[in-house]
Amino acid sequence: MTVARFWRAIPQRYNMVGTKCETCGAVFFPPRSVCPHCRRDGKIVEYQCSGKGKVMTFSVVHSASDQYSEMKPYVLAIIELEEGARMTTHVICEPEEVYIGMPVKSVFRVLDREGSDGIIHYGTKFVPDVA
Amino acid sequence: MREVAVIGAGITAFGELWDTSFRDMCAEAGVKALEDANVVGEQIDAMFVGSMSAGRFIGQEHVGALVADYVGLGGDLHVPATRVEAACASGGLAFRQAVAAVASGMSDIVVAAGVEKMTDVADATDVLAGAADREWESFAGATFPGLYAMIACDYMNKYGLTREQLAQVAVKNHYHGARNPYAQFRSEITQSTVLKSTLVASPLRLFDCSPVSDGAAAVIVCPLERAKEFTDTPIKVLASAQAGDTIALHDRPDFSTMGATVAAGNSAFKQAKLERKAVNFVEVHDCFTIAELCAIEDLGFVQKGTAGKFTEEGQTQIGGKLPVNTSGGLKSCGHPVGATGIKQVWEAVQQLRGEAGKRQVDGAEIGMTQNVGGTGATVVSHIFGRV
């Protein structure tokens, strides 16, 4: 991912700042600037997500694109945040540990590196939320 | 709107065609289609070319003009050629644009082609990941097998689909593909081949996945009222439907139901004024085994959650209640992404003309196609009938 493209999503990737539609109450993460339900009638404001959620579905990826080949196998999952928004992300755990409904919480991690002397992308991944 | 017919169809072999270029594949499929329709270049009013990612696979954009020029429709005849892109639904959508052009009265004789050259690039997984939401899915490590694996995981959890039932989709499609001389993999396989193959993204294994392929296909359409000028066996387009959905899988209310397939299917059956049981065979988008099961459910042929059992019983094989993917599907015939939607139309034409040889569905009168872009953000569906 290019620096410019990454840069403009820093509030989201570093702090999980999403958006909320004050008209219908829906929370969006990743953020949306237009509410897909209310469209022009929606009123979008910034919204800080808690970073807590649960696994809706998952896969253990064994064959990845070159960019992620160092990380494999990794747990890819769709998380539903407690605010109701859903996102695609990594869950850092043993592949056999993950299950549908598993509570998770966000953590700040390295996402990838552009080679040995390139940009390092940081952002959000998830870990099991053990009580 | 005018009624539309398919009057010619042509295809290249699908596979790793290292000695054939993008433009040569287009020329081969296009020339075969024109010969099949008895049409010459001067008669062609327009051309639509479905290609998903020529820019990244071969570094070539502007492929509508490229192809038209190469086959002699550009420089001398100035035929308008348009590239159509909707990820793996590019071919189906190119066909729909051709149908729309004829139905509207804007054009009479139109070529719809689909093509992809995928084996000239190193990281096809990354190119294909561009059909998902790059910033919020692909950048999070989502590959296409990974996304469909998450659909499979959700489906298995909800409906109790077994790993063996899922494997049976691939076994059946290889059985069909073994009877298609243009298929990439023309060998039958057993369930254990699938279950012992390498894990790609759990629960999907290598033999649950369609391959990286090169290939092209082309068809010619014209107004139904003119079709007999060109062929004794025109195939009527009974319905052309397209529907959209969220680009990201995570935004779907139900991961294992493709809302766009449901919407496009309902629209197609309404246009054709047909019931599901009238359909004799269907070509659906089995980019991964799970996708075929979702497709026949979402099109309304079987109840949600029952497609695995239906497949296990042999009902989707030639000779069963609803033969699915008689061409071998994406799994066995191959999946040159932009070409697939036109390949499906080509197969429907073969079946309805009774020219499908060893994979012929007896007495085929009505056939349907369903072509998916991404994880279902674009779905194009057509219904065809004998005249």
PDB file of N, CA and C in Angstrom, chain B residues 10-12 20-35 47 66-68 70-72 113 115 216-218:
ATOM      1  N   GLY B  10     -17.591 -18.801 -30.129  1.00  0.00           N
ATOM      2  CA  GLY B  10     -16.265 -19.391 -30.329  1.00  0.00           C
ATOM      3  C   GLY B  10     -15.458 -19.330 -29.049  1.00  0.00           C
ATOM      4  N   ILE B  11     -14.530 -20.250 -28.913  1.00  0.00           N
ATOM      5  CA  ILE B  11     -13.742 -20.301 -27.677  1.00  0.00           C
ATOM      6  C   ILE B  11     -12.341 -20.821 -27.990  1.00  0.00           C
ATOM      7  N   THR B  12     -11.383 -20.440 -27.157  1.00  0.00           N
ATOM      8  CA  THR B  12     -10.037 -21.027 -27.236  1.00  0.00           C
ATOM      9  C   THR B  12      -9.971 -22.138 -26.201  1.00  0.00           C
ATOM     10  N   THR B  20       0.783 -18.343 -26.345  1.00  0.00           N
ATOM     11  CA  THR B  20      -0.251 -17.547 -27.010  1.00  0.00           C
ATOM     12  C   THR B  20      -0.424 -16.237 -26.250  1.00  0.00           C
ATOM     13  N   SER B  21      -0.575 -15.145 -26.999  1.00  0.00           N
ATOM     14  CA  SER B  21      -0.698 -13.827 -26.362  1.00  0.00           C
ATOM     15  C   SER B  21      -2.163 -13.464 -26.158  1.00  0.00           C
ATOM     16  N   PHE B  22      -2.368 -12.426 -25.367  1.00  0.00           N
ATOM     17  CA  PHE B  22      -3.699 -11.869 -25.127  1.00  0.00           C
ATOM     18  C   PHE B  22      -4.423 -11.624 -26.449  1.00  0.00           C
ATOM     19  N   ARG B  23      -3.764 -10.909 -27.363  1.00  0.00           N
ATOM     20  CA  ARG B  23      -4.448 -10.527 -28.599  1.00  0.00           C
ATOM     21  C   ARG B  23      -4.702 -11.727 -29.510  1.00  0.00           C
ATOM     22  N   ASP B  24      -3.786 -12.692 -29.487  1.00  0.00           N
ATOM     23  CA  ASP B  24      -4.007 -13.875 -30.325  1.00  0.00           C
ATOM     24  C   ASP B  24      -5.156 -14.733 -29.816  1.00  0.00           C
ATOM     25  N   MET B  25      -5.307 -14.798 -28.487  1.00  0.00           N
ATOM     26  CA  MET B  25      -6.450 -15.548 -27.936  1.00  0.00           C
ATOM     27  C   MET B  25      -7.764 -14.899 -28.358  1.00  0.00           C
ATOM     28  N   CYS B  26      -7.812 -13.567 -28.278  1.00  0.00           N
ATOM     29  CA  CYS B  26      -9.025 -12.846 -28.687  1.00  0.00           C
ATOM     30  C   CYS B  26      -9.336 -13.105 -30.146  1.00  0.00           C
ATOM     31  N   ALA B  27      -8.306 -13.048 -30.971  1.00  0.00           N
ATOM     32  CA  ALA B  27      -8.493 -13.241 -32.405  1.00  0.00           C
ATOM     33  C   ALA B  27      -9.028 -14.642 -32.684  1.00  0.00           C
ATOM     34  N   GLU B  28      -8.461 -15.631 -32.010  1.00  0.00           N
ATOM     35  CA  GLU B  28      -8.892 -17.018 -32.245  1.00  0.00           C
ATOM     36  C   GLU B  28     -10.368 -17.216 -31.880  1.00  0.00           C
ATOM     37  N   ALA B  29     -10.745 -16.755 -30.691  1.00  0.00           N
ATOM     38  CA  ALA B  29     -12.134 -16.937 -30.251  1.00  0.00           C
ATOM     39  C   ALA B  29     -13.088 -16.123 -31.125  1.00  0.00           C
ATOM     40  N   GLY B  30     -12.677 -14.888 -31.447  1.00  0.00           N
ATOM     41  CA  GLY B  30     -13.528 -14.003 -32.236  1.00  0.00           C
ATOM     42  C   GLY B  30     -13.754 -14.520 -33.638  1.00  0.00           C
ATOM     43  N   VAL B  31     -12.677 -14.992 -34.271  1.00  0.00           N
ATOM     44  CA  VAL B  31     -12.807 -15.515 -35.637  1.00  0.00           C
ATOM     45  C   VAL B  31     -13.710 -16.744 -35.655  1.00  0.00           C
ATOM     46  N   LYS B  32     -13.553 -17.613 -34.662  1.00  0.00           N
ATOM     47  CA  LYS B  32     -14.423 -18.801 -34.583  1.00  0.00           C
ATOM     48  C   LYS B  32     -15.885 -18.390 -34.444  1.00  0.00           C
ATOM     49  N   ALA B  33     -16.142 -17.378 -33.625  1.00  0.00           N
ATOM     50  CA  ALA B  33     -17.528 -16.924 -33.415  1.00  0.00           C
ATOM     51  C   ALA B  33     -18.106 -16.334 -34.696  1.00  0.00           C
ATOM     52  N   LEU B  34     -17.292 -15.553 -35.404  1.00  0.00           N
ATOM     53  CA  LEU B  34     -17.753 -14.933 -36.654  1.00  0.00           C
ATOM     54  C   LEU B  34     -18.025 -15.983 -37.731  1.00  0.00           C
ATOM     55  N   GLU B  35     -17.134 -16.965 -37.801  1.00  0.00           N
ATOM     56  CA  GLU B  35     -17.353 -18.039 -38.777  1.00  0.00           C
ATOM     57  C   GLU B  35     -18.606 -18.826 -38.440  1.00  0.00           C
ATOM     58  N   MET B  47     -18.573  -3.715 -30.451  1.00  0.00           N
ATOM     59  CA  MET B  47     -17.888  -4.820 -29.800  1.00  0.00           C
ATOM     60  C   MET B  47     -17.673  -4.467 -28.333  1.00  0.00           C
ATOM     61  N   LEU B  66      -7.407  -2.332 -28.646  1.00  0.00           N
ATOM     62  CA  LEU B  66      -6.313  -3.253 -29.014  1.00  0.00           C
ATOM     63  C   LEU B  66      -6.847  -4.458 -29.784  1.00  0.00           C
ATOM     64  N   VAL B  67      -7.896  -5.047 -29.232  1.00  0.00           N
ATOM     65  CA  VAL B  67      -8.448  -6.253 -29.838  1.00  0.00           C
ATOM     66  C   VAL B  67      -9.109  -5.929 -31.177  1.00  0.00           C
ATOM     67  N   ALA B  68      -9.886  -4.847 -31.208  1.00  0.00           N
ATOM     68  CA  ALA B  68     -10.567  -4.467 -32.453  1.00  0.00           C
ATOM     69  C   ALA B  68      -9.544  -4.218 -33.556  1.00  0.00           C
ATOM     70  N   TYR B  70      -6.470  -5.406 -33.773  1.00  0.00           N
ATOM     71  CA  TYR B  70      -5.718  -6.612 -34.137  1.00  0.00           C
ATOM     72  C   TYR B  70      -6.492  -7.521 -35.082  1.00  0.00           C
ATOM     73  N   VAL B  71      -7.836  -7.521 -34.939  1.00  0.00           N
ATOM     74  CA  VAL B  71      -8.624  -8.402 -35.818  1.00  0.00           C
ATOM     75  C   VAL B  71      -9.161  -7.650 -37.040  1.00  0.00           C
ATOM     76  N   GLY B  72      -8.662  -6.424 -37.242  1.00  0.00           N
ATOM     77  CA  GLY B  72      -9.021  -5.704 -38.460  1.00  0.00           C
ATOM     78  C   GLY B  72     -10.348  -4.968 -38.403  1.00  0.00           C
ATOM     79  N   ALA B 113     -17.033 -10.301 -26.223  1.00  0.00           N
ATOM     80  CA  ALA B 113     -15.889 -11.189 -25.999  1.00  0.00           C
ATOM     81  C   ALA B 113     -15.456 -11.094 -24.545  1.00  0.00           C
ATOM     82  N   VAL B 115     -11.834 -12.136 -22.121  1.00  0.00           N
ATOM     83  CA  VAL B 115     -10.453 -12.613 -22.252  1.00  0.00           C
ATOM     84  C   VAL B 115      -9.676 -12.317 -20.974  1.00  0.00           C
ATOM     85  N   ALA B 216      -9.916 -17.194 -23.926  1.00  0.00           N
ATOM     86  CA  ALA B 216     -10.840 -16.193 -24.455  1.00  0.00           C
ATOM     87  C   ALA B 216     -12.056 -16.895 -25.040  1.00  0.00           C
ATOM     88  N   ALA B 217     -13.164 -16.165 -25.069  1.00  0.00           N
ATOM     89  CA  ALA B 217     -14.392 -16.669 -25.674  1.00  0.00           C
ATOM     90  C   ALA B 217     -15.107 -15.483 -26.297  1.00  0.00           C
ATOM     91  N   ALA B 218     -15.902 -15.756 -27.334  1.00  0.00           N
ATOM     92  CA  ALA B 218     -16.631 -14.669 -27.999  1.00  0.00           C
ATOM     93  C   ALA B 218     -17.963 -15.183 -28.511  1.00  0.00           C
TER      94      ALA B 218
END
